[in-house]
mmCIF file of N, CA and C in Angstrom:
data_model
loop_
_atom_site.group_PDB
_atom_site.id
_atom_site.type_symbol
_atom_site.label_atom_id
_atom_site.label_comp_id
_atom_site.label_asym_id
_atom_site.label_seq_id
_atom_site.Cartn_x
_atom_site.Cartn_y
_atom_site.Cartn_z
ATOM 1 N N UNK A 1 99.611 105.731 95.328
ATOM 2 C CA UNK A 1 99.109 104.367 95.484
ATOM 3 C C UNK A 1 99.429 103.896 96.909
ATOM 4 N N UNK A 2 98.488 103.251 97.537
ATOM 5 C CA UNK A 2 98.728 102.819 98.918
ATOM 6 C C UNK A 2 99.380 101.429 98.951
ATOM 7 N N UNK A 3 99.876 101.068 100.128
ATOM 8 C CA UNK A 3 100.607 99.815 100.296
ATOM 9 C C UNK A 3 99.774 98.591 99.930
ATOM 10 N N UNK A 4 98.512 98.576 100.313
ATOM 11 C CA UNK A 4 97.655 97.431 99.993
ATOM 12 C C UNK A 4 97.522 97.237 98.490
ATOM 13 N N UNK A 5 97.363 98.324 97.771
ATOM 14 C CA UNK A 5 97.228 98.259 96.320
ATOM 15 C C UNK A 5 98.528 97.765 95.685
ATOM 16 N N UNK A 6 99.660 98.210 96.197
ATOM 17 C CA UNK A 6 100.955 97.778 95.683
ATOM 18 C C UNK A 6 101.125 96.268 95.851
ATOM 19 N N UNK A 7 100.798 95.763 97.020
ATOM 20 C CA UNK A 7 100.919 94.330 97.286
ATOM 21 C C UNK A 7 99.921 93.546 96.421
ATOM 22 N N UNK A 8 98.709 94.060 96.277
ATOM 23 C CA UNK A 8 97.699 93.419 95.433
ATOM 24 C C UNK A 8 98.203 93.297 93.994
ATOM 25 N N UNK A 9 98.752 94.382 93.461
ATOM 26 C CA UNK A 9 99.252 94.371 92.085
ATOM 27 C C UNK A 9 100.449 93.430 91.939
ATOM 28 N N UNK A 10 101.305 93.396 92.950
ATOM 29 C CA UNK A 10 102.448 92.486 92.929
ATOM 30 C C UNK A 10 101.977 91.041 92.854
ATOM 31 N N UNK A 11 101.009 90.676 93.698
ATOM 32 C CA UNK A 11 100.504 89.301 93.694
ATOM 33 C C UNK A 11 99.828 88.955 92.363
ATOM 34 N N UNK A 12 99.139 89.900 91.759
ATOM 35 C CA UNK A 12 98.553 89.656 90.438
ATOM 36 C C UNK A 12 99.640 89.411 89.398
ATOM 37 N N UNK A 13 100.729 90.161 89.486
ATOM 38 C CA UNK A 13 101.807 90.059 88.507
ATOM 39 C C UNK A 13 102.632 88.775 88.674
ATOM 40 N N UNK A 14 102.783 88.285 89.903
ATOM 41 C CA UNK A 14 103.634 87.109 90.134
ATOM 42 C C UNK A 14 102.902 85.785 89.961
ATOM 43 N N UNK A 15 101.613 85.837 89.750
ATOM 44 C CA UNK A 15 100.789 84.633 89.681
ATOM 45 C C UNK A 15 101.370 83.522 88.817
ATOM 46 N N UNK A 16 101.902 83.881 87.667
ATOM 47 C CA UNK A 16 102.384 82.873 86.728
ATOM 48 C C UNK A 16 103.898 82.932 86.541
ATOM 49 N N UNK A 17 104.588 83.541 87.482
ATOM 50 C CA UNK A 17 106.046 83.647 87.413
ATOM 51 C C UNK A 17 106.669 82.557 88.273
ATOM 52 N N UNK A 18 107.260 81.523 87.671
ATOM 53 C CA UNK A 18 107.802 80.405 88.450
ATOM 54 C C UNK A 18 109.045 80.758 89.252
ATOM 55 N N UNK A 19 109.673 81.873 88.954
ATOM 56 C CA UNK A 19 110.889 82.297 89.670
ATOM 57 C C UNK A 19 110.563 82.795 91.080
ATOM 58 N N UNK A 20 109.419 83.443 91.240
ATOM 59 C CA UNK A 20 109.077 84.102 92.499
ATOM 60 C C UNK A 20 108.643 83.089 93.552
ATOM 61 N N UNK A 21 109.306 83.166 94.708
ATOM 62 C CA UNK A 21 108.991 82.288 95.833
ATOM 63 C C UNK A 21 108.724 83.096 97.095
ATOM 64 N N UNK A 22 108.674 82.410 98.190
ATOM 65 C CA UNK A 22 108.319 83.067 99.450
ATOM 66 C C UNK A 22 109.345 84.114 99.884
ATOM 67 N N UNK A 23 110.612 83.890 99.594
ATOM 68 C CA UNK A 23 111.640 84.868 99.972
ATOM 69 C C UNK A 23 111.481 86.148 99.169
ATOM 70 N N UNK A 24 111.138 86.012 97.890
ATOM 71 C CA UNK A 24 110.882 87.189 97.049
ATOM 72 C C UNK A 24 109.699 87.988 97.601
ATOM 73 N N UNK A 25 108.668 87.265 97.981
ATOM 74 C CA UNK A 25 107.470 87.917 98.529
ATOM 75 C C UNK A 25 107.806 88.631 99.828
ATOM 76 N N UNK A 26 108.568 87.976 100.687
ATOM 77 C CA UNK A 26 108.950 88.590 101.967
ATOM 78 C C UNK A 26 109.761 89.859 101.739
ATOM 79 N N UNK A 27 110.687 89.827 100.796
ATOM 80 C CA UNK A 27 111.509 91.008 100.523
ATOM 81 C C UNK A 27 110.669 92.129 99.920
ATOM 82 N N UNK A 28 109.788 91.797 98.992
ATOM 83 C CA UNK A 28 108.939 92.821 98.378
ATOM 84 C C UNK A 28 108.050 93.486 99.430
ATOM 85 N N UNK A 29 107.447 92.683 100.298
ATOM 86 C CA UNK A 29 106.586 93.235 101.353
ATOM 87 C C UNK A 29 107.399 94.104 102.306
ATOM 88 N N UNK A 30 108.626 93.693 102.623
ATOM 89 C CA UNK A 30 109.502 94.515 103.476
ATOM 90 C C UNK A 30 109.768 95.866 102.818
ATOM 91 N N UNK A 31 109.990 95.865 101.504
ATOM 92 C CA UNK A 31 110.191 97.118 100.772
ATOM 93 C C UNK A 31 108.954 98.001 100.843
ATOM 94 N N UNK A 32 107.802 97.394 100.658
ATOM 95 C CA UNK A 32 106.545 98.147 100.699
ATOM 96 C C UNK A 32 106.347 98.757 102.085
ATOM 97 N N UNK A 33 106.636 98.001 103.128
ATOM 98 C CA UNK A 33 106.491 98.509 104.494
ATOM 99 C C UNK A 33 107.410 99.705 104.744
ATOM 100 N N UNK A 34 108.575 99.718 104.121
ATOM 101 C CA UNK A 34 109.522 100.829 104.278
ATOM 102 C C UNK A 34 109.177 102.024 103.393
ATOM 103 N N UNK A 35 108.241 101.844 102.455
ATOM 104 C CA UNK A 35 107.999 102.872 101.443
ATOM 105 C C UNK A 35 107.109 104.024 101.882
ATOM 106 N N UNK A 36 106.351 103.880 102.933
ATOM 107 C CA UNK A 36 105.440 104.945 103.399
ATOM 108 C C UNK A 36 104.496 105.420 102.302
ATOM 109 N N UNK A 37 103.831 104.465 101.631
ATOM 110 C CA UNK A 37 102.846 104.773 100.587
ATOM 111 C C UNK A 37 103.420 105.618 99.456
ATOM 112 N N UNK A 38 104.638 105.341 99.058
ATOM 113 C CA UNK A 38 105.276 106.056 97.964
ATOM 114 C C UNK A 38 105.740 105.039 96.928
ATOM 115 N N UNK A 39 106.008 105.480 95.722
ATOM 116 C CA UNK A 39 106.470 104.548 94.693
ATOM 117 C C UNK A 39 107.978 104.320 94.769
ATOM 118 N N UNK A 40 108.646 105.043 95.679
ATOM 119 C CA UNK A 40 110.079 104.889 95.905
ATOM 120 C C UNK A 40 110.328 104.529 97.357
ATOM 121 N N UNK A 41 111.454 103.866 97.602
ATOM 122 C CA UNK A 41 111.875 103.605 98.977
ATOM 123 C C UNK A 41 113.404 103.629 99.019
ATOM 124 N N UNK A 42 113.948 104.318 100.009
ATOM 125 C CA UNK A 42 115.395 104.285 100.212
ATOM 126 C C UNK A 42 115.643 103.492 101.488
ATOM 127 N N UNK A 43 116.732 102.739 101.510
ATOM 128 C CA UNK A 43 116.939 101.795 102.604
ATOM 129 C C UNK A 43 118.383 101.344 102.671
ATOM 130 N N UNK A 44 118.726 100.790 103.804
ATOM 131 C CA UNK A 44 119.964 100.035 103.956
ATOM 132 C C UNK A 44 119.587 98.567 103.823
ATOM 133 N N UNK A 45 120.398 97.801 103.122
ATOM 134 C CA UNK A 45 120.114 96.390 102.896
ATOM 135 C C UNK A 45 119.891 95.621 104.192
ATOM 136 N N UNK A 46 120.652 95.959 105.216
ATOM 137 C CA UNK A 46 120.529 95.257 106.494
ATOM 138 C C UNK A 46 119.119 95.414 107.075
ATOM 139 N N UNK A 47 118.541 96.602 106.927
ATOM 140 C CA UNK A 47 117.172 96.848 107.404
ATOM 141 C C UNK A 47 116.183 95.915 106.713
ATOM 142 N N UNK A 48 116.292 95.839 105.398
ATOM 143 C CA UNK A 48 115.357 95.002 104.647
ATOM 144 C C UNK A 48 115.560 93.526 104.948
ATOM 145 N N UNK A 49 116.813 93.111 105.066
ATOM 146 C CA UNK A 49 117.082 91.704 105.388
ATOM 147 C C UNK A 49 116.462 91.333 106.719
ATOM 148 N N UNK A 50 116.580 92.209 107.703
ATOM 149 C CA UNK A 50 116.000 91.936 109.022
ATOM 150 C C UNK A 50 114.483 91.864 108.945
ATOM 151 N N UNK A 51 113.861 92.803 108.261
ATOM 152 C CA UNK A 51 112.402 92.828 108.153
ATOM 153 C C UNK A 51 111.889 91.608 107.388
ATOM 154 N N UNK A 52 112.595 91.221 106.318
ATOM 155 C CA UNK A 52 112.171 90.093 105.487
ATOM 156 C C UNK A 52 112.621 88.746 106.056
ATOM 157 N N UNK A 53 113.390 88.772 107.156
ATOM 158 C CA UNK A 53 113.911 87.540 107.777
ATOM 159 C C UNK A 53 114.847 86.781 106.840
ATOM 160 N N UNK A 54 115.700 87.529 106.131
ATOM 161 C CA UNK A 54 116.701 86.934 105.250
ATOM 162 C C UNK A 54 118.053 87.096 105.926
ATOM 163 N N UNK A 55 118.666 86.012 106.335
ATOM 164 C CA UNK A 55 119.949 86.076 107.052
ATOM 165 C C UNK A 55 121.137 86.237 106.116
ATOM 166 N N UNK A 56 121.094 85.570 104.995
ATOM 167 C CA UNK A 56 122.233 85.526 104.081
ATOM 168 C C UNK A 56 122.237 86.729 103.138
ATOM 169 N N UNK A 57 123.377 87.421 103.069
ATOM 170 C CA UNK A 57 123.475 88.532 102.118
ATOM 171 C C UNK A 57 123.459 88.002 100.687
ATOM 172 N N UNK A 58 124.000 86.806 100.490
ATOM 173 C CA UNK A 58 123.993 86.197 99.150
ATOM 174 C C UNK A 58 122.552 85.959 98.672
ATOM 175 N N UNK A 59 121.727 85.401 99.551
ATOM 176 C CA UNK A 59 120.319 85.173 99.214
ATOM 177 C C UNK A 59 119.616 86.501 98.959
ATOM 178 N N UNK A 60 119.887 87.472 99.814
ATOM 179 C CA UNK A 60 119.278 88.800 99.678
ATOM 180 C C UNK A 60 119.557 89.385 98.292
ATOM 181 N N UNK A 61 120.829 89.376 97.876
ATOM 182 C CA UNK A 61 121.180 89.967 96.583
ATOM 183 C C UNK A 61 120.638 89.140 95.415
ATOM 184 N N UNK A 62 120.559 87.826 95.554
ATOM 185 C CA UNK A 62 119.974 86.991 94.513
ATOM 186 C C UNK A 62 118.494 87.331 94.329
ATOM 187 N N UNK A 63 117.775 87.413 95.431
ATOM 188 C CA UNK A 63 116.342 87.719 95.393
ATOM 189 C C UNK A 63 116.111 89.136 94.870
ATOM 190 N N UNK A 64 116.913 90.075 95.324
ATOM 191 C CA UNK A 64 116.820 91.456 94.861
ATOM 192 C C UNK A 64 117.044 91.517 93.347
ATOM 193 N N UNK A 65 118.033 90.790 92.869
ATOM 194 C CA UNK A 65 118.321 90.752 91.442
ATOM 195 C C UNK A 65 117.178 90.092 90.662
ATOM 196 N N UNK A 66 116.591 89.018 91.204
ATOM 197 C CA UNK A 66 115.441 88.380 90.558
ATOM 198 C C UNK A 66 114.286 89.369 90.405
ATOM 199 N N UNK A 67 114.023 90.145 91.447
ATOM 200 C CA UNK A 67 112.944 91.134 91.398
ATOM 201 C C UNK A 67 113.250 92.217 90.364
ATOM 202 N N UNK A 68 114.514 92.592 90.272
ATOM 203 C CA UNK A 68 114.933 93.596 89.290
ATOM 204 C C UNK A 68 114.820 93.033 87.874
ATOM 205 N N UNK A 69 115.328 91.818 87.658
ATOM 206 C CA UNK A 69 115.277 91.213 86.324
ATOM 207 C C UNK A 69 113.850 90.906 85.872
ATOM 208 N N UNK A 70 112.957 90.641 86.827
ATOM 209 C CA UNK A 70 111.557 90.396 86.502
ATOM 210 C C UNK A 70 110.759 91.674 86.316
ATOM 211 N N UNK A 71 111.426 92.816 86.419
ATOM 212 C CA UNK A 71 110.819 94.136 86.246
ATOM 213 C C UNK A 71 109.758 94.443 87.297
ATOM 214 N N UNK A 72 109.937 93.897 88.489
ATOM 215 C CA UNK A 72 109.048 94.234 89.601
ATOM 216 C C UNK A 72 109.524 95.515 90.283
ATOM 217 N N UNK A 73 110.844 95.737 90.224
ATOM 218 C CA UNK A 73 111.452 96.925 90.830
ATOM 219 C C UNK A 73 112.573 97.438 89.938
ATOM 220 N N UNK A 74 112.926 98.710 90.134
ATOM 221 C CA UNK A 74 114.193 99.264 89.658
ATOM 222 C C UNK A 74 115.033 99.448 90.904
ATOM 223 N N UNK A 75 116.313 99.131 90.808
ATOM 224 C CA UNK A 75 117.191 99.153 91.972
ATOM 225 C C UNK A 75 118.424 99.979 91.671
ATOM 226 N N UNK A 76 118.735 100.920 92.546
ATOM 227 C CA UNK A 76 119.952 101.713 92.432
ATOM 228 C C UNK A 76 120.721 101.557 93.738
ATOM 229 N N UNK A 77 121.877 100.922 93.639
ATOM 230 C CA UNK A 77 122.709 100.675 94.820
ATOM 231 C C UNK A 77 123.288 101.988 95.333
ATOM 232 N N UNK A 78 123.360 102.113 96.667
ATOM 233 C CA UNK A 78 123.986 103.279 97.275
ATOM 234 C C UNK A 78 125.456 103.343 96.910
ATOM 235 N N UNK A 79 126.022 104.536 96.879
ATOM 236 C CA UNK A 79 127.417 104.721 96.491
ATOM 237 C C UNK A 79 128.417 104.161 97.482
ATOM 238 N N UNK A 80 128.040 104.098 98.738
ATOM 239 C CA UNK A 80 128.905 103.540 99.777
ATOM 240 C C UNK A 80 128.031 102.828 100.797
ATOM 241 N N UNK A 81 128.661 102.202 101.764
ATOM 242 C CA UNK A 81 127.846 101.489 102.754
ATOM 243 C C UNK A 81 127.087 102.441 103.675
ATOM 244 N N UNK A 82 127.433 103.725 103.628
ATOM 245 C CA UNK A 82 126.722 104.719 104.444
ATOM 246 C C UNK A 82 125.611 105.412 103.658
ATOM 247 N N UNK A 83 125.554 105.146 102.369
ATOM 248 C CA UNK A 83 124.518 105.745 101.522
ATOM 249 C C UNK A 83 123.428 104.712 101.256
ATOM 250 N N UNK A 84 122.184 105.111 101.429
ATOM 251 C CA UNK A 84 121.065 104.192 101.220
ATOM 252 C C UNK A 84 120.884 103.865 99.744
ATOM 253 N N UNK A 85 120.398 102.666 99.484
ATOM 254 C CA UNK A 85 120.033 102.264 98.133
ATOM 255 C C UNK A 85 118.622 102.764 97.848
ATOM 256 N N UNK A 86 118.229 102.724 96.587
ATOM 257 C CA UNK A 86 116.909 103.242 96.193
ATOM 258 C C UNK A 86 116.187 102.212 95.341
ATOM 259 N N UNK A 87 114.913 102.033 95.641
ATOM 260 C CA UNK A 87 114.044 101.110 94.890
ATOM 261 C C UNK A 87 112.875 101.914 94.335
ATOM 262 N N UNK A 88 112.514 101.628 93.099
ATOM 263 C CA UNK A 88 111.278 102.163 92.515
ATOM 264 C C UNK A 88 110.419 100.966 92.152
ATOM 265 N N UNK A 89 109.179 100.981 92.561
ATOM 266 C CA UNK A 89 108.260 99.877 92.265
ATOM 267 C C UNK A 89 107.755 99.982 90.832
ATOM 268 N N UNK A 90 107.766 98.858 90.112
ATOM 269 C CA UNK A 90 107.299 98.818 88.730
ATOM 270 C C UNK A 90 105.947 98.135 88.580
ATOM 271 N N UNK A 91 105.303 97.773 89.664
ATOM 272 C CA UNK A 91 103.999 97.112 89.568
ATOM 273 C C UNK A 91 102.857 98.120 89.565
ATOM 274 N N UNK A 92 103.202 99.382 89.525
ATOM 275 C CA UNK A 92 102.193 100.455 89.569
ATOM 276 C C UNK A 92 101.520 100.583 88.224
#
């Protein structure tokens, strides 16, 4: 699935979800940009925060958790700060 299709499906899914706001959208799009047209993406949180323009780590983790709880993504935290975390998109 290509990036455009992933974003299209995400927007269709969030249409009636009152939890999702602009920060969630920015983070999801940042994940998609890092994914290279794959259903998985590995990343360091700092990379995604910079791309999504999220300064606060607290906000970042809240938004990430909202996306996980809303079943938009599956999230596996890296084992250490040197190990990348892994995201699987669920809007496919």
